[in-house]
Amino acid sequence: MELGLIEDFVRKHESRLYRTAVAIMGNRADAEDIVQDAFIKVLEKRPGFESPEHEIAWLIRVTVNLCRSRLRSKWWKTTEPLLDSYPARSESEQQLMETILSLPAKYRIVLHLFYYEGYSTREIAEVTDQKESTVRSLLTRARQKLGALLKEEAP
Amino acid sequence: MKGGREGMEDMEDREGRADYRSYLDRIVVDEDLHSRIMSRIAQSSEVREAEWAAEQTAQAQRDEWAVEQATRIAQQSDKPRAAGVP
């Protein structure tokens, strides 16, 4: 692919992938590495995309997989906490993000894809290579945990 | 937030969802990070090109060796056999 086209492609998707990686990894250093690796993977494989949605889903899938393998590898960076890098603008935002970031990554992945990307449980199942029933149960448990943690924190 | 934290009981709460979205919407790739991404891509493509070039050279050397071997065998089989040798 020509450099100009690569640059356009990267600009088009970089923030979305970075956000996804940040939401899963909880820190910017790992998220940055993951986004770079995701683009390199695309350029190596050069898959043919059927539609813009397919392109985005493919990129998110690669990003989620890279996050998962980094989380498994135990050498992830976890330097600066996310809320130090990107401070919250209100108390409620701060509490919500602290609580979400305290959840295990498997819950953060489904929460992000469902509530931020607006994917259905079927689409999340495809992107994450899991059964739809697993995704539904992860989502239910994530909501319960989130609710319980927020109640716990409440004065 | 309605009733403080009660309003964010879970992500089903509209305001909780809005808080999450507005927080993540502010996380964007700036020019510095964009440059780092592009430079890493360029680096990796240089590495790939170098690997490809090395593989091509190695293949050419293997081909050359195979041709030399084949020529040598052909030359040896063309030589008249010594008397008594079956």
Coordinates of C-alpha atoms in Angstrom, one line a residue:
Chain A
M1 CA 0.0 0.0 0.0
E2 CA 1.3 3.4 -0.9
L3 CA 2.4 5.6 2.1
G4 CA -0.3 8.3 1.5
L5 CA -3.0 5.6 1.6
I6 CA -1.6 4.1 4.7
E7 CA -1.6 7.4 6.4
D8 CA -5.2 8.0 5.5
F9 CA -6.2 4.6 6.7
V10 CA -4.3 5.1 10.0
R11 CA -5.9 8.5 10.5
K12 CA -9.3 7.1 9.9
H13 CA -9.1 4.4 12.5
E14 CA -6.4 5.3 15.0
S15 CA -8.5 7.1 17.6
R16 CA -11.2 4.4 17.7
L17 CA -8.6 1.6 18.1
Y18 CA -6.6 3.6 20.7
R19 CA -9.8 4.1 22.7
T20 CA -10.6 0.5 22.5
A21 CA -7.1 -0.5 23.7
V22 CA -7.2 2.1 26.5
A23 CA -10.6 0.9 27.7
I24 CA -9.3 -2.7 27.9
M25 CA -5.7 -2.2 29.1
G26 CA -6.4 0.8 31.4
N27 CA -3.2 2.6 30.5
R28 CA -1.9 4.6 27.5
A29 CA 1.5 3.0 27.1
D30 CA 0.1 -0.5 26.4
A31 CA -2.7 1.0 24.3
E32 CA -0.1 2.8 22.1
D33 CA 1.9 -0.4 21.5
I34 CA -1.3 -2.3 20.7
V35 CA -2.5 0.2 18.2
Q36 CA 0.8 0.2 16.4
D37 CA 0.8 -3.7 16.3
A38 CA -2.8 -3.7 15.1
F39 CA -1.9 -1.5 12.1
I40 CA 1.2 -3.5 11.3
K41 CA -1.0 -6.7 11.3
V42 CA -3.4 -5.1 8.8
L43 CA -0.6 -4.1 6.5
E44 CA 1.0 -7.5 6.7
K45 CA -2.3 -9.4 6.0
R46 CA -3.9 -6.8 3.8
P47 CA -7.3 -8.4 4.1
G48 CA -10.1 -7.5 1.6
F49 CA -12.9 -5.7 3.4
E50 CA -16.5 -6.2 2.3
S51 CA -17.8 -3.0 3.8
P52 CA -16.7 -0.1 6.1
E53 CA -18.4 -2.0 9.0
H54 CA -16.4 -5.1 8.2
E55 CA -13.2 -3.1 8.1
I56 CA -13.9 -1.6 11.6
A57 CA -15.0 -4.9 13.0
W58 CA -11.8 -6.6 11.7
L59 CA -9.6 -3.8 13.2
I60 CA -11.4 -4.0 16.6
R61 CA -11.1 -7.8 16.6
V62 CA -7.4 -7.5 16.0
T63 CA -7.1 -4.9 18.7
V64 CA -9.1 -6.9 21.3
N65 CA -7.0 -10.0 20.5
L66 CA -3.7 -8.1 20.9
C67 CA -5.0 -6.7 24.3
R68 CA -5.9 -10.2 25.4
S69 CA -2.6 -11.7 24.5
R70 CA -0.8 -8.9 26.2
L71 CA -2.8 -9.3 29.3
R72 CA -2.0 -13.0 29.3
S73 CA 1.7 -12.3 28.8
K74 CA 2.1 -10.5 32.1
W75 CA 4.8 -8.2 30.8
W76 CA 2.4 -5.4 30.0
K77 CA 3.5 -2.0 31.0
T78 CA 0.8 -0.6 33.4
T79 CA 2.7 2.6 34.0
E80 CA 0.6 5.6 34.5
P81 CA -2.9 5.0 35.7
L82 CA -5.4 6.0 33.1
L83 CA -7.2 8.6 35.2
D84 CA -3.8 10.3 35.7
S85 CA -3.3 10.4 31.9
Y86 CA -6.8 11.4 31.2
P87 CA -8.4 13.0 34.2
A88 CA -12.1 12.8 34.7
R89 CA -14.2 16.0 34.4
S90 CA -16.7 15.3 37.2
E91 CA -16.9 13.2 40.3
S92 CA -19.4 10.9 38.8
E93 CA -17.2 10.3 35.8
Q94 CA -14.3 9.7 38.1
Q95 CA -16.2 7.1 40.1
L96 CA -17.6 5.4 37.1
M97 CA -14.2 5.1 35.4
E98 CA -12.4 3.9 38.6
T99 CA -15.1 1.3 39.0
I100 CA -15.0 0.1 35.4
L101 CA -11.2 0.0 35.4
S102 CA -11.3 -2.2 38.6
L103 CA -13.3 -4.9 36.7
P104 CA -11.4 -7.8 35.1
A105 CA -10.6 -7.2 31.4
K106 CA -13.1 -9.8 30.2
Y107 CA -15.9 -7.5 31.5
R108 CA -14.3 -4.3 30.3
I109 CA -14.2 -5.7 26.8
V110 CA -17.9 -6.5 26.6
L111 CA -18.9 -3.3 28.3
H112 CA -16.9 -1.2 25.9
L113 CA -18.1 -3.0 22.8
F114 CA -21.7 -2.9 23.9
Y115 CA -22.0 0.6 25.4
Y116 CA -19.4 2.5 23.5
E117 CA -19.2 0.8 20.1
G118 CA -22.9 0.0 20.2
Y119 CA -22.4 -3.6 19.1
S120 CA -25.1 -6.2 19.7
T121 CA -24.3 -9.3 21.7
R122 CA -24.2 -11.3 18.5
E123 CA -21.7 -8.9 17.0
I124 CA -19.6 -8.9 20.2
A125 CA -19.6 -12.7 20.0
E126 CA -18.2 -12.5 16.4
V127 CA -15.6 -9.9 17.3
T128 CA -14.4 -11.7 20.4
D129 CA -14.7 -15.3 19.2
Q130 CA -17.1 -16.3 21.9
K131 CA -20.5 -17.8 22.0
E132 CA -23.4 -15.3 22.1
S133 CA -24.6 -16.9 25.3
T134 CA -21.2 -16.3 26.9
V135 CA -21.2 -12.7 25.9
R136 CA -24.7 -12.2 27.3
S137 CA -23.7 -13.7 30.6
L138 CA -20.5 -11.7 30.7
L139 CA -22.5 -8.6 30.1
T140 CA -25.0 -9.4 32.8
R141 CA -22.3 -10.2 35.3
A142 CA -20.4 -7.0 34.3
R143 CA -23.5 -4.9 35.0
Q144 CA -24.1 -6.7 38.3
K145 CA -20.5 -6.2 39.4
L146 CA -20.5 -2.6 38.4
G147 CA -23.8 -1.9 40.2
A148 CA -22.5 -3.7 43.3
L149 CA -19.2 -1.8 43.3
L150 CA -20.8 1.5 42.8
K151 CA -23.2 0.8 45.7
E152 CA -20.3 -0.2 47.9
E153 CA -18.6 3.1 47.1
A154 CA -21.7 5.1 47.8
P155 CA -21.5 7.0 51.1
Chain B
M1 CA -26.5 12.9 38.4
K2 CA -29.8 12.0 39.9
G3 CA -29.4 11.3 43.6
G4 CA -25.6 11.2 43.3
R5 CA -24.1 7.7 42.9
E6 CA -27.5 6.1 43.0
G7 CA -28.0 7.4 39.4
M8 CA -25.1 5.3 38.1
E9 CA -26.2 2.0 39.6
D10 CA -25.1 0.4 36.4
M11 CA -24.4 1.2 32.7
E12 CA -28.1 0.8 31.9
D13 CA -28.4 4.2 33.6
R14 CA -28.4 6.8 30.8
E15 CA -26.2 9.2 32.7
G16 CA -23.7 6.4 33.5
R17 CA -23.5 5.6 29.9
A18 CA -23.1 9.2 28.9
D19 CA -20.3 9.6 31.5
Y20 CA -18.5 6.6 30.0
R21 CA -19.0 7.9 26.4
S22 CA -17.9 11.5 27.2
Y23 CA -14.8 10.2 29.0
L24 CA -13.7 8.0 26.1
D25 CA -14.6 10.5 23.5
R26 CA -11.9 12.7 24.9
I27 CA -9.3 10.0 24.4
V28 CA -8.0 10.7 20.9
V29 CA -4.7 10.1 19.1
D30 CA -2.8 13.4 19.0
E31 CA -0.2 14.4 16.4
D32 CA 2.7 13.0 18.5
L33 CA 1.1 9.7 18.9
H34 CA 0.1 9.6 15.2
S35 CA 3.8 10.3 14.2
R36 CA 4.9 7.4 16.5
I37 CA 2.4 5.1 14.9
M38 CA 3.5 6.0 11.4
S39 CA 7.2 5.7 12.2
R40 CA 6.7 2.3 13.7
I41 CA 4.8 1.2 10.6
A42 CA 7.6 2.5 8.4
Q43 CA 10.1 0.7 10.5
S44 CA 8.3 -2.5 10.3
S45 CA 7.9 -2.2 6.6
E46 CA 11.6 -1.6 6.3
V47 CA 12.3 -4.7 8.3
R48 CA 9.9 -6.7 6.2
E49 CA 11.5 -5.4 3.0
A50 CA 15.0 -6.3 4.4
E51 CA 13.8 -9.7 5.3
W52 CA 12.3 -10.2 1.9
A53 CA 15.5 -9.0 0.3
A54 CA 17.6 -11.4 2.5
E55 CA 15.3 -14.3 1.6
Q56 CA 15.6 -13.4 -2.1
T57 CA 19.4 -13.4 -1.8
A58 CA 19.4 -16.7 0.1
Q59 CA 17.1 -18.2 -2.5
A60 CA 19.3 -17.0 -5.4
Q61 CA 22.4 -18.5 -3.6
R62 CA 20.5 -21.8 -3.2
D63 CA 19.5 -21.8 -6.9
E64 CA 23.1 -21.0 -7.9
W65 CA 24.5 -23.9 -5.8
A66 CA 21.9 -26.3 -7.2
V67 CA 22.9 -25.3 -10.8
E68 CA 26.6 -25.8 -10.0
Q69 CA 25.9 -29.2 -8.5
A70 CA 23.8 -30.2 -11.5
T71 CA 26.5 -29.1 -13.9
R72 CA 29.2 -30.9 -11.9
I73 CA 27.2 -34.1 -11.9
A74 CA 26.5 -33.8 -15.6
Q75 CA 30.2 -33.2 -16.4
Q76 CA 31.2 -36.2 -14.3
S77 CA 28.8 -38.5 -16.0
D78 CA 30.0 -37.3 -19.4
K79 CA 33.7 -38.3 -18.6
P80 CA 34.7 -41.6 -20.2
R81 CA 34.8 -44.4 -17.6
A82 CA 38.2 -45.9 -16.7
A83 CA 38.8 -49.4 -17.9
G84 CA 37.6 -52.1 -15.4
V85 CA 35.3 -49.8 -13.7
P86 CA 31.7 -51.1 -14.1

